[in-house]
Amino acid sequence: MKVLVAVKRVVDFNVKVRVKSDGSAVDLASVKMSMNPFDEIAVEEAVRLREAGVVSEVLAVSCGSAASQETLRTALAMGADRALLVESGDSVEPLAVAKLLKAVCDREQPQLVILGKQAIDDDCNQTGQMLAALADLPQATFASALKVEGGALVVTREIDGGLETLSLDLPAVVTTDLRLNEPRYVTLPSIMKAKKKPLDVVTPADLGVDISPRLTTLHYAEPARRGGGVRVPDVAALIDKLKNEAKVLEG
Ligand code: AMP
């Protein structure tokens, strides 16, 4: 059984994101980039399935600029067997990524596709769902546990107020939630080994996919700066402020 894992190169989660002064984009100059954290969880889950003997091959796929090769090398160092870069420029919209992944699925015929539940740069939470729709595959989003049982995929999802467990026919699409696993640290020997693993590059045109943007971003803005705090003398003064200044309590 082959697993395809989608990995996106994003601004590292520790970086404080800044907007360019003209509001046209996020400033990416000299910013540390890393694999999207939910995608690390996706790679970890795929590699664990391979280590458990359930899966025979893990293919990591990224859509982006040539710099995404670095992210794919990290996936290879974590244990993926092969990588594929769909070289498509810096910013590809979720629908275009879903179409590219669908085209890769048509070529590679994976039994399972694992994506992150969302990319922490655009927070779209769309790509997995769009891919499942385009490929007409069953989907389980926000997975917190996953196992393959007798040809079916059993996925536990975190939902409001509890857990939901689904059984899906394979092939299927899964998106990862935070508690699915804790990704391993990448060791130096595995980084060295990853350099020798295959990493292919194709273009959207090779896959017959039009990735022209469909959305226009009008403006980016940083959140309003937080005002300074004040110390109140007693509870009565606090309640007065909550009622009459913040207006979050009814009087
Ligand atoms: P999003 O819908 O943008 O929040 O992304 C959800 C998930 O789709 C991510 O966690 C990735 O697994 C996958 N994904 C999104 N964009 C890309 C990309 N450019 N290359 C590879 N995978 C992607």
Short mmCIF file of C-alpha atoms and ligand atoms in Angstrom, two decimals:
data_model
loop_
_atom_site.label_atom_id
_atom_site.label_comp_id
_atom_site.label_asym_id
_atom_site.label_seq_id
_atom_site.Cartn_x
_atom_site.Cartn_y
_atom_site.Cartn_z
CA MET A 1 0.00 0.00 0.00
CA LYS A 2 1.32 3.40 -1.03
CA VAL A 3 0.72 6.60 0.97
CA LEU A 4 0.96 10.09 -0.48
CA VAL A 5 1.67 12.88 2.01
CA ALA A 6 1.25 16.55 1.11
CA VAL A 7 3.81 18.89 2.68
CA LYS A 8 3.83 22.67 2.45
CA ARG A 9 6.71 25.06 3.12
CA VAL A 10 5.43 27.81 5.39
CA VAL A 11 6.75 30.54 7.69
CA ASP A 12 8.09 28.77 10.80
CA PHE A 13 5.53 28.71 13.62
CA ASN A 14 7.96 30.54 15.95
CA VAL A 15 8.33 33.54 13.65
CA LYS A 16 6.35 36.71 14.36
CA VAL A 17 4.79 37.44 11.00
CA ARG A 18 5.12 40.99 9.65
CA VAL A 19 3.14 42.64 6.89
CA LYS A 20 4.93 44.69 4.21
CA SER A 21 4.50 48.44 4.82
CA ASP A 22 2.23 48.82 1.74
CA GLY A 23 -0.05 46.01 2.98
CA SER A 24 0.47 44.07 -0.25
CA ALA A 25 1.85 40.85 1.28
CA VAL A 26 3.46 39.17 4.26
CA ASP A 27 7.14 40.08 4.46
CA LEU A 28 9.08 36.89 3.74
CA ALA A 29 12.54 38.49 3.44
CA SER A 30 15.04 36.61 5.66
CA VAL A 31 12.22 34.75 7.43
CA LYS A 32 12.79 31.18 8.65
CA MET A 33 10.65 28.71 6.70
CA SER A 34 9.75 25.17 7.81
CA MET A 35 7.43 22.31 7.07
CA ASN A 36 3.83 23.10 8.05
CA PRO A 37 3.45 21.53 11.55
CA PHE A 38 0.31 19.54 10.62
CA ASP A 39 2.21 18.11 7.64
CA GLU A 40 5.02 16.93 9.94
CA ILE A 41 2.30 14.99 11.76
CA ALA A 42 1.10 13.62 8.41
CA VAL A 43 4.62 12.46 7.45
CA GLU A 44 5.13 10.93 10.91
CA GLU A 45 1.87 8.97 10.65
CA ALA A 46 2.73 7.66 7.18
CA VAL A 47 6.22 6.62 8.30
CA ARG A 48 4.80 4.87 11.39
CA LEU A 49 2.41 2.92 9.14
CA ARG A 50 5.37 1.87 7.01
CA GLU A 51 7.39 0.88 10.06
CA ALA A 52 4.40 -1.19 11.24
CA GLY A 53 4.46 -3.03 7.91
CA VAL A 54 1.01 -1.71 6.86
CA VAL A 55 2.43 0.55 4.16
CA SER A 56 5.12 -0.23 1.61
CA GLU A 57 5.97 3.24 0.29
CA VAL A 58 5.63 6.86 1.46
CA LEU A 59 5.68 9.56 -1.22
CA ALA A 60 5.96 13.20 -0.07
CA VAL A 61 4.61 15.85 -2.45
CA SER A 62 4.95 19.61 -2.28
CA CYS A 63 3.65 22.33 -4.61
CA GLY A 64 5.70 25.49 -4.53
CA SER A 65 8.96 27.10 -5.53
CA ALA A 66 12.31 25.30 -5.85
CA ALA A 67 12.90 26.17 -2.17
CA SER A 68 10.25 23.56 -1.24
CA GLN A 69 12.88 20.93 -2.09
CA GLU A 70 14.32 21.67 1.35
CA THR A 71 10.95 20.81 2.95
CA LEU A 72 10.78 17.62 0.92
CA ARG A 73 14.31 16.68 2.08
CA THR A 74 13.05 17.05 5.66
CA ALA A 75 10.17 14.66 4.85
CA LEU A 76 12.72 12.22 3.37
CA ALA A 77 14.88 12.57 6.50
CA MET A 78 11.83 11.76 8.63
CA GLY A 79 11.49 8.52 6.67
CA ALA A 80 9.56 9.17 3.44
CA ASP A 81 10.89 7.02 0.58
CA ARG A 82 10.47 9.37 -2.38
CA ALA A 83 9.60 13.00 -2.97
CA LEU A 84 7.96 14.97 -5.74
CA LEU A 85 8.06 18.73 -6.18
CA VAL A 86 5.41 20.28 -8.39
CA GLU A 87 7.33 23.44 -9.16
CA SER A 88 4.64 26.06 -9.28
CA GLY A 89 5.83 29.34 -7.83
CA ASP A 90 5.56 30.66 -4.32
CA SER A 91 1.88 30.89 -3.66
CA VAL A 92 -0.59 28.36 -5.02
CA GLU A 93 -4.23 28.56 -3.96
CA PRO A 94 -5.81 25.56 -2.21
CA LEU A 95 -8.00 24.68 -5.22
CA ALA A 96 -4.93 24.64 -7.49
CA VAL A 97 -3.00 22.51 -4.96
CA ALA A 98 -5.97 20.11 -4.75
CA LYS A 99 -6.03 19.82 -8.56
CA LEU A 100 -2.26 19.20 -8.67
CA LEU A 101 -2.50 16.55 -5.92
CA LYS A 102 -5.42 14.92 -7.78
CA ALA A 103 -3.25 14.71 -10.92
CA VAL A 104 -0.39 13.19 -8.88
CA CYS A 105 -2.86 10.69 -7.35
CA ASP A 106 -4.01 9.72 -10.86
CA ARG A 107 -0.38 8.91 -11.74
CA GLU A 108 0.69 7.33 -8.47
CA GLN A 109 -2.54 5.60 -7.37
CA PRO A 110 -1.92 5.86 -3.60
CA GLN A 111 -4.29 3.96 -1.30
CA LEU A 112 -4.13 6.70 1.29
CA VAL A 113 -3.51 10.45 1.06
CA ILE A 114 -2.62 12.31 4.26
CA LEU A 115 -2.61 16.10 4.47
CA GLY A 116 -2.45 18.56 7.33
CA LYS A 117 -5.80 19.91 8.50
CA GLN A 118 -4.59 23.41 7.66
CA ALA A 119 -1.56 25.31 6.53
CA ILE A 120 -0.53 27.76 9.25
CA ASP A 121 0.21 30.51 6.72
CA ASP A 122 -3.14 30.78 4.92
CA ASP A 123 -5.26 28.94 7.55
CA CYS A 124 -7.52 27.84 4.70
CA ASN A 125 -8.43 24.32 5.89
CA GLN A 126 -9.66 23.52 2.36
CA THR A 127 -7.13 21.50 0.40
CA GLY A 128 -7.86 18.00 1.78
CA GLN A 129 -11.60 18.47 1.42
CA MET A 130 -11.24 19.80 -2.15
CA LEU A 131 -8.93 16.93 -3.10
CA ALA A 132 -11.41 14.36 -1.73
CA ALA A 133 -14.20 15.98 -3.75
CA LEU A 134 -12.17 16.22 -6.98
CA ALA A 135 -10.91 12.64 -6.68
CA ASP A 136 -14.31 11.37 -5.47
CA LEU A 137 -12.71 9.72 -2.43
CA PRO A 138 -14.04 9.28 1.12
CA GLN A 139 -12.49 11.72 3.59
CA ALA A 140 -11.87 11.94 7.33
CA THR A 141 -10.74 15.35 8.51
CA PHE A 142 -9.08 16.31 11.84
CA ALA A 143 -7.83 12.77 12.57
CA SER A 144 -6.59 12.15 16.12
CA ALA A 145 -6.11 8.38 15.66
CA LEU A 146 -5.82 6.23 12.58
CA LYS A 147 -5.47 2.52 11.86
CA VAL A 148 -5.88 0.19 8.92
CA GLU A 149 -8.12 -2.76 9.77
CA GLY A 150 -8.88 -5.48 7.25
CA GLY A 151 -8.71 -3.26 4.19
CA ALA A 152 -10.64 -0.38 5.79
CA LEU A 153 -9.35 2.76 7.44
CA VAL A 154 -10.59 3.50 10.96
CA VAL A 155 -10.21 7.15 11.89
CA THR A 156 -11.03 8.86 15.16
CA ARG A 157 -11.86 12.57 14.89
CA GLU A 158 -11.98 15.20 17.57
CA ILE A 159 -15.34 16.92 17.41
CA ASP A 160 -17.14 19.30 19.77
CA GLY A 161 -17.78 17.51 23.03
CA GLY A 162 -16.11 14.19 22.22
CA LEU A 163 -14.70 11.78 19.68
CA GLU A 164 -16.19 10.38 16.48
CA THR A 165 -14.88 7.16 14.92
CA LEU A 166 -15.36 6.52 11.20
CA SER A 167 -14.65 3.52 9.00
CA LEU A 168 -13.66 4.42 5.43
CA ASP A 169 -13.10 2.36 2.32
CA LEU A 170 -9.65 2.79 0.80
CA PRO A 171 -8.41 4.73 -1.10
CA ALA A 172 -9.22 7.69 1.15
CA VAL A 173 -8.12 11.17 2.15
CA VAL A 174 -7.26 12.02 5.76
CA THR A 175 -6.29 15.34 7.33
CA THR A 176 -4.31 15.40 10.57
CA ASP A 177 -5.12 17.08 13.87
CA LEU A 178 -2.56 18.04 16.49
CA ARG A 179 -2.96 15.02 18.76
CA LEU A 180 -2.52 12.31 16.08
CA ASN A 181 1.15 11.86 17.02
CA GLU A 182 4.32 13.64 18.04
CA PRO A 183 6.66 13.92 15.05
CA ARG A 184 10.18 12.58 15.50
CA TYR A 185 13.29 14.74 15.54
CA VAL A 186 15.33 14.51 12.40
CA THR A 187 18.81 13.13 13.13
CA LEU A 188 22.00 14.03 11.28
CA PRO A 189 22.47 10.49 9.85
CA SER A 190 18.89 10.56 8.52
CA ILE A 191 19.53 13.97 6.91
CA MET A 192 22.63 12.51 5.20
CA LYS A 193 20.65 9.45 4.08
CA ALA A 194 17.85 11.66 2.75
CA LYS A 195 20.25 13.36 0.34
CA LYS A 196 20.46 10.10 -1.63
CA LYS A 197 16.71 9.48 -1.80
CA PRO A 198 14.89 10.27 -5.07
CA LEU A 199 13.35 13.74 -5.46
CA ASP A 200 11.64 14.37 -8.80
CA VAL A 201 10.47 17.70 -10.14
CA VAL A 202 7.50 18.25 -12.46
CA THR A 203 5.54 21.34 -13.52
CA PRO A 204 1.79 21.95 -13.39
CA ALA A 205 1.85 21.83 -17.22
CA ASP A 206 3.39 18.32 -17.09
CA LEU A 207 0.36 17.34 -15.00
CA GLY A 208 -2.04 19.18 -17.31
CA VAL A 209 -3.26 21.48 -14.52
CA ASP A 210 -4.06 25.19 -14.85
CA ILE A 211 -3.06 26.90 -11.60
CA SER A 212 -4.11 30.44 -12.54
CA PRO A 213 -5.22 32.27 -9.39
CA ARG A 214 -8.95 32.65 -8.84
CA LEU A 215 -8.74 34.88 -5.79
CA THR A 216 -7.52 38.46 -5.43
CA THR A 217 -6.15 39.48 -2.05
CA LEU A 218 -7.07 43.09 -1.47
CA HIS A 219 -5.05 43.88 1.62
CA TYR A 220 -3.06 42.44 4.51
CA ALA A 221 -3.11 44.09 7.94
CA GLU A 222 -1.49 43.27 11.27
CA PRO A 223 -3.79 42.91 14.26
CA ALA A 224 -4.44 46.14 16.19
CA ARG A 225 -1.82 46.72 18.86
CA ARG A 226 -2.96 45.82 22.37
CA GLY A 227 -3.55 48.85 24.59
CA GLY A 228 -1.83 49.04 27.99
CA GLY A 229 -3.52 47.42 31.01
CA VAL A 230 -4.83 49.24 34.10
CA ARG A 231 -4.95 48.10 37.71
CA VAL A 232 -8.40 48.45 39.32
CA PRO A 233 -8.74 49.03 43.09
CA ASP A 234 -11.49 46.45 43.74
CA VAL A 235 -14.01 44.05 42.23
CA ALA A 236 -16.72 46.71 42.08
CA ALA A 237 -14.48 48.91 39.90
CA LEU A 238 -13.70 45.92 37.66
CA ILE A 239 -17.39 45.14 37.18
CA ASP A 240 -18.10 48.80 36.47
CA LYS A 241 -15.42 48.85 33.75
CA LEU A 242 -16.63 45.56 32.23
CA LYS A 243 -20.17 46.97 32.09
CA ASN A 244 -19.58 50.55 31.06
CA GLU A 245 -16.22 50.62 29.20
CA ALA A 246 -15.69 47.17 27.68
CA LYS A 247 -19.47 46.61 27.52
CA VAL A 248 -19.02 42.85 27.86
CA LEU A 249 -21.39 42.61 30.86
CA GLU A 250 -25.01 43.68 30.87
CA GLY A 251 -26.00 45.97 33.70
P1 AMP B 1 -4.85 24.62 3.56
O1 AMP B 1 -6.11 24.12 2.90
O2 AMP B 1 -4.11 25.64 2.71
O3 AMP B 1 -5.07 25.09 4.98
O4 AMP B 1 -3.83 23.37 3.63
C1 AMP B 1 -4.22 22.13 4.18
C2 AMP B 1 -3.16 21.09 3.86
O5 AMP B 1 -3.06 20.91 2.43
C3 AMP B 1 -1.74 21.39 4.32
O6 AMP B 1 -1.55 21.04 5.69
C4 AMP B 1 -0.93 20.50 3.37
O7 AMP B 1 -0.94 19.15 3.80
C5 AMP B 1 -1.72 20.60 2.07
N1 AMP B 1 -1.18 21.70 1.23
C6 AMP B 1 -1.64 22.97 1.13
N2 AMP B 1 -0.87 23.68 0.28
C7 AMP B 1 0.11 22.85 -0.16
C8 AMP B 1 1.22 22.97 -1.05
N3 AMP B 1 1.49 24.12 -1.66
N4 AMP B 1 1.99 21.87 -1.26
C9 AMP B 1 1.71 20.70 -0.64
N5 AMP B 1 0.69 20.52 0.20
C10 AMP B 1 -0.11 21.57 0.44
#
